[in-house]
Coordinates of C-alpha atoms in Angstrom, one line a residue:
M1291 CA -3.0 13.3 22.1
T1292 CA -0.1 11.8 23.9
T1293 CA 3.5 11.5 22.6
A1294 CA 4.0 8.1 24.2
G1295 CA 4.7 5.2 21.9
V1296 CA 7.4 3.5 19.8
R1297 CA 9.1 5.4 17.0
A1298 CA 10.6 3.3 14.2
T1299 CA 11.7 3.8 10.6
A1300 CA 12.7 1.2 8.0
R1301 CA 14.6 2.4 4.9
I1302 CA 15.3 0.6 1.5
G1303 CA 17.5 1.9 -1.3
A1304 CA 17.6 0.0 -4.6
R1305 CA 20.1 0.7 -7.4
A1306 CA 20.9 -1.0 -10.7
D1307 CA 24.1 -2.9 -10.1
G1308 CA 25.6 -2.5 -13.6
R1309 CA 25.3 -6.3 -14.2
G1310 CA 21.7 -6.6 -15.1
G1311 CA 20.5 -6.9 -11.5
T1312 CA 19.5 -4.7 -8.6
A1313 CA 21.6 -3.9 -5.5
L1314 CA 20.3 -2.8 -2.1
P1315 CA 22.9 -0.4 -0.7
V1316 CA 20.4 0.7 2.0
L1317 CA 18.4 -1.9 4.0
E1318 CA 17.9 -0.6 7.5
G1319 CA 15.1 -1.5 10.0
E1320 CA 14.4 -0.3 13.5
G1321 CA 12.7 -1.9 16.5
P1322 CA 9.4 -3.5 15.3
L1323 CA 10.3 -2.9 11.6
A1324 CA 12.8 -5.5 10.4
L1325 CA 13.8 -5.9 6.7
R1326 CA 14.9 -9.2 5.1
R1327 CA 16.3 -9.6 1.6
T1328 CA 14.8 -12.7 0.0
R1329 CA 15.7 -14.7 -3.1
A1330 CA 15.8 -12.4 -6.2
S1331 CA 13.7 -13.0 -9.3
G1332 CA 15.7 -12.1 -12.5
D1333 CA 16.8 -8.5 -12.3
E1334 CA 14.4 -7.8 -9.4
A1335 CA 15.5 -7.5 -5.8
R1336 CA 13.0 -8.7 -3.2
V1337 CA 12.6 -7.4 0.3
M1338 CA 10.3 -8.7 3.1
L1339 CA 9.0 -6.5 5.9
V1340 CA 8.9 -8.5 9.1
G1341 CA 7.0 -7.2 12.1
A1342 CA 9.3 -8.0 15.1
M1343 CA 6.7 -6.7 17.6
S1344 CA 2.9 -6.2 17.8
G1345 CA 1.6 -2.9 16.5
P1346 CA 1.2 -0.2 15.7
L1347 CA -0.3 0.5 19.1
G1348 CA -1.8 3.7 20.4
G1349 CA 0.8 6.5 20.2
D1350 CA 3.2 4.6 17.9
R1351 CA 4.9 6.3 14.9
F1352 CA 6.0 3.8 12.2
A1353 CA 7.5 4.8 8.8
V1354 CA 8.7 2.8 5.8
E1355 CA 10.8 4.6 3.1
A1356 CA 11.9 3.1 -0.2
E1357 CA 13.9 4.8 -3.0
V1358 CA 14.3 3.0 -6.4
G1359 CA 17.0 4.4 -8.7
E1360 CA 17.1 4.4 -12.5
G1361 CA 17.1 0.9 -14.0
A1362 CA 16.5 -0.8 -10.6
R1363 CA 13.6 -3.1 -9.9
L1364 CA 12.3 -3.7 -6.3
H1365 CA 9.6 -5.9 -5.0
V1366 CA 8.5 -5.3 -1.4
G1367 CA 6.1 -7.6 0.5
S1368 CA 5.4 -8.4 4.2
A1369 CA 5.6 -11.6 6.1
A1370 CA 2.2 -11.2 7.7
A1371 CA -0.7 -8.9 8.1
T1372 CA -0.2 -5.7 10.1
I1373 CA -2.7 -5.4 13.0
A1374 CA -3.5 -2.0 14.5
L1375 CA -4.2 -2.5 18.2
P1376 CA -5.3 -0.1 21.0
G1377 CA -2.4 -0.6 23.3
Q1378 CA -1.9 1.0 26.8
A1379 CA -0.9 4.4 25.6
K1380 CA -3.8 6.6 24.4
G1381 CA -3.9 8.5 21.2
E1382 CA -3.7 8.0 17.5
A1383 CA -1.0 5.8 16.0
R1384 CA 0.6 6.7 12.6
Y1385 CA 2.0 4.6 9.8
D1386 CA 3.7 6.6 7.1
V1387 CA 4.9 5.1 3.8
R1388 CA 7.2 7.2 1.5
L1389 CA 8.1 5.8 -1.9
D1390 CA 10.3 7.3 -4.6
V1391 CA 10.9 5.8 -8.0
S1392 CA 13.2 7.3 -10.6
G1393 CA 12.6 7.1 -14.4
G1394 CA 13.4 3.6 -15.7
G1395 CA 12.9 2.2 -12.2
E1396 CA 10.1 -0.2 -11.1
L1397 CA 8.5 -0.7 -7.7
R1398 CA 6.1 -3.5 -6.8
W1399 CA 4.6 -2.7 -3.4
L1400 CA 2.6 -5.7 -2.3
P1401 CA 2.3 -6.0 1.5
E1402 CA -0.2 -8.1 3.3
Q1403 CA -3.5 -6.6 4.7
L1404 CA -3.8 -4.0 7.4
I1405 CA -6.3 -5.1 10.1
S1406 CA -8.0 -2.4 12.2
A1407 CA -8.8 -4.1 15.5
Q1408 CA -11.5 -2.9 17.9
G1409 CA -10.4 0.0 20.0
S1410 CA -7.5 1.0 17.8
D1411 CA -7.0 4.4 16.2
L1412 CA -4.6 4.6 13.2
Y1413 CA -3.8 7.1 10.5
V1414 CA -2.0 5.7 7.5
S1415 CA -0.4 8.1 5.0
S1416 CA 1.1 6.7 1.8
R1417 CA 2.9 9.1 -0.6
V1418 CA 4.4 7.9 -3.9
E1419 CA 6.7 10.2 -6.0
L1420 CA 7.4 9.0 -9.5
R1421 CA 9.5 10.4 -12.4
S1422 CA 8.7 10.0 -16.1
G1423 CA 9.3 6.5 -17.2
A1424 CA 8.8 5.0 -13.8
R1425 CA 6.7 1.8 -13.2
L1426 CA 4.6 1.1 -10.2
V1427 CA 2.3 -1.6 -8.8
F1428 CA 0.9 -0.4 -5.4
R1429 CA -1.6 -2.6 -3.5
E1430 CA -3.4 -1.5 -0.4
E1431 CA -5.8 -3.8 1.5
Q1432 CA -7.6 -2.9 4.7
V1433 CA -9.8 -5.2 6.9
L1434 CA -12.2 -3.6 9.4
G1435 CA -12.1 -5.7 12.6
R1436 CA -11.0 -9.3 13.2
V1437 CA -13.5 -12.1 13.1
G1438 CA -16.5 -11.3 15.2
E1439 CA -15.4 -7.8 16.4
Q1440 CA -16.1 -4.2 15.5
P1441 CA -13.4 -2.2 13.7
G1442 CA -11.3 0.5 15.2
R1443 CA -10.9 4.0 13.8
L1444 CA -8.9 3.9 10.6
T1445 CA -8.0 6.9 8.4
S1446 CA -6.0 6.3 5.2
R1447 CA -4.6 8.8 2.7
L1448 CA -2.9 7.8 -0.6
T1449 CA -1.1 10.3 -2.8
V1450 CA 0.6 9.4 -6.0
R1451 CA 2.5 12.1 -8.0
L1452 CA 4.3 11.9 -11.4
D1453 CA 6.9 14.6 -12.0
G1454 CA 5.3 16.6 -9.2
R1455 CA 1.8 16.5 -10.7
P1456 CA -0.9 14.5 -8.9
L1457 CA -2.2 11.3 -10.4
L1458 CA -4.2 10.3 -7.4
D1459 CA -5.0 11.9 -4.0
Q1460 CA -7.7 10.4 -1.8
E1461 CA -8.6 9.9 1.8
L1462 CA -10.9 7.5 3.5
S1463 CA -12.0 7.3 7.1
C1464 CA -13.9 4.4 8.7
G1465 CA -14.9 3.2 12.1
P1466 CA -16.1 4.9 15.3
G1467 CA -15.8 8.6 15.1
A1468 CA -15.5 8.7 11.3
P1469 CA -17.8 11.0 9.3
G1470 CA -21.3 9.7 9.1
G1471 CA -22.3 7.4 6.2
W1472 CA -19.0 5.6 5.9
D1473 CA -20.7 2.2 6.3
G1474 CA -23.9 3.2 4.4
P1475 CA -25.0 2.5 0.8
A1476 CA -22.8 5.3 -0.5
G1477 CA -19.8 4.1 1.5
L1478 CA -18.8 0.5 2.2
G1479 CA -22.3 -0.9 2.2
G1480 CA -21.6 -3.2 5.1
H1481 CA -18.5 -4.7 3.6
R1482 CA -15.5 -5.2 5.9
A1483 CA -12.6 -5.5 3.4
L1484 CA -11.6 -2.8 1.1
G1485 CA -8.6 -2.4 -1.2
Q1486 CA -7.1 -0.6 -4.1
L1487 CA -4.5 -1.3 -6.7
V1488 CA -2.6 1.5 -8.5
V1489 CA -0.6 0.5 -11.6
V1490 CA 1.5 3.1 -13.5
R1491 CA 3.1 2.2 -16.8
P1492 CA 4.6 4.5 -19.5
E1493 CA 2.7 2.6 -22.2
F1494 CA -0.6 3.5 -20.6
E1495 CA 0.0 7.0 -22.0
S1496 CA -0.9 5.9 -25.5
E1497 CA -3.0 2.8 -24.7
P1498 CA -4.9 3.5 -21.4
P1499 CA -6.8 0.6 -19.9
Q1500 CA -10.6 0.6 -20.5
A1501 CA -12.9 1.5 -17.6
R1502 CA -14.9 -1.5 -16.6
L1503 CA -16.5 -3.4 -13.7
L1504 CA -14.6 -6.3 -12.1
G1505 CA -17.5 -8.1 -10.5
E1506 CA -20.2 -6.6 -8.4
Y1507 CA -18.1 -4.5 -6.0
A1508 CA -14.9 -3.6 -7.9
A1509 CA -14.1 -1.3 -10.8
L1510 CA -11.0 -0.5 -13.0
M1511 CA -10.6 3.2 -13.9
P1512 CA -8.0 4.9 -16.0
L1513 CA -6.4 7.9 -14.3
A1514 CA -5.4 11.2 -15.9
G1515 CA -1.9 10.0 -16.7
P1516 CA -0.2 6.7 -17.5
A1517 CA -2.0 5.0 -14.6
A1518 CA -5.0 2.9 -13.7
L1519 CA -6.8 2.5 -10.4
V1520 CA -8.7 -0.6 -9.2
S1521 CA -11.0 -0.1 -6.2
A1522 CA -12.7 -3.1 -4.6
L1523 CA -15.0 -4.1 -1.7
A1524 CA -15.5 -7.6 -0.3
P1525 CA -17.0 -9.4 2.7
D1526 CA -13.5 -10.7 3.8
A1527 CA -9.8 -10.5 3.0
L1528 CA -9.6 -13.7 1.0
R1529 CA -12.2 -12.6 -1.5
L1530 CA -10.7 -9.1 -1.7
R1531 CA -7.3 -10.6 -2.6
R1532 CA -8.8 -12.7 -5.3
V1533 CA -10.3 -9.7 -7.0
L1534 CA -7.1 -7.6 -6.8
D1535 CA -5.0 -10.5 -8.0
E1536 CA -7.2 -11.0 -11.0
A1537 CA -7.1 -7.3 -11.8
L1538 CA -3.3 -7.2 -11.6
R1539 CA -3.1 -10.2 -14.0
T1540 CA -5.2 -8.2 -16.4
L1541 CA -3.1 -5.1 -16.2
D1542 CA 0.2 -7.0 -16.3
R1543 CA -0.6 -8.5 -19.8

């Protein structure tokens, strides 16, 4: 593996401003990772992640870090899908997401899809640290290949912890070189869009959501803690988003 490639980190810090809103004392982007504050909604601050360059490409190392303080509310989206591309440098690219939410804080992490283009090799690591009383909506959507092409290699690990104890820790690998069976009946079954939604709410401790199917290829499952996981497969990104949006409306009630 080569060390060539772009290194870039974006950092967001959200704090209650003492007037019923949320301030952003930290809003820093580097290179291809630009951050833009958008119009707020009530007491929620909104930030858009804007890709200023193509990527991640082979050998790149991107990271996004967000910290939400007590009483703060932060919504993070992205202006467009992220496309993993092969690039000229050989080797695996990495995209690390590190999120930290204090008790009484709320984070809605709702970026656009990640597309694994043919010939790319990307490892995505998302780690979420929560304190008691924190609220979280975390959406992750991945599309294997652009229209008419085969996917690249994509490995994704998601870890969510509450007060240091694991709520969810899972890893998925797809594409050329991935362990056998990833696209078989016990894996993706030929689908090219996959996603998950993690919702953490203190009230789920006493009233957890009921496990149920959400269509033919999606399911809602309560986790061992005040959290729920929705996992979904779909033929394309549009139908995947519809399933996850409907699931979120159900859990937001």
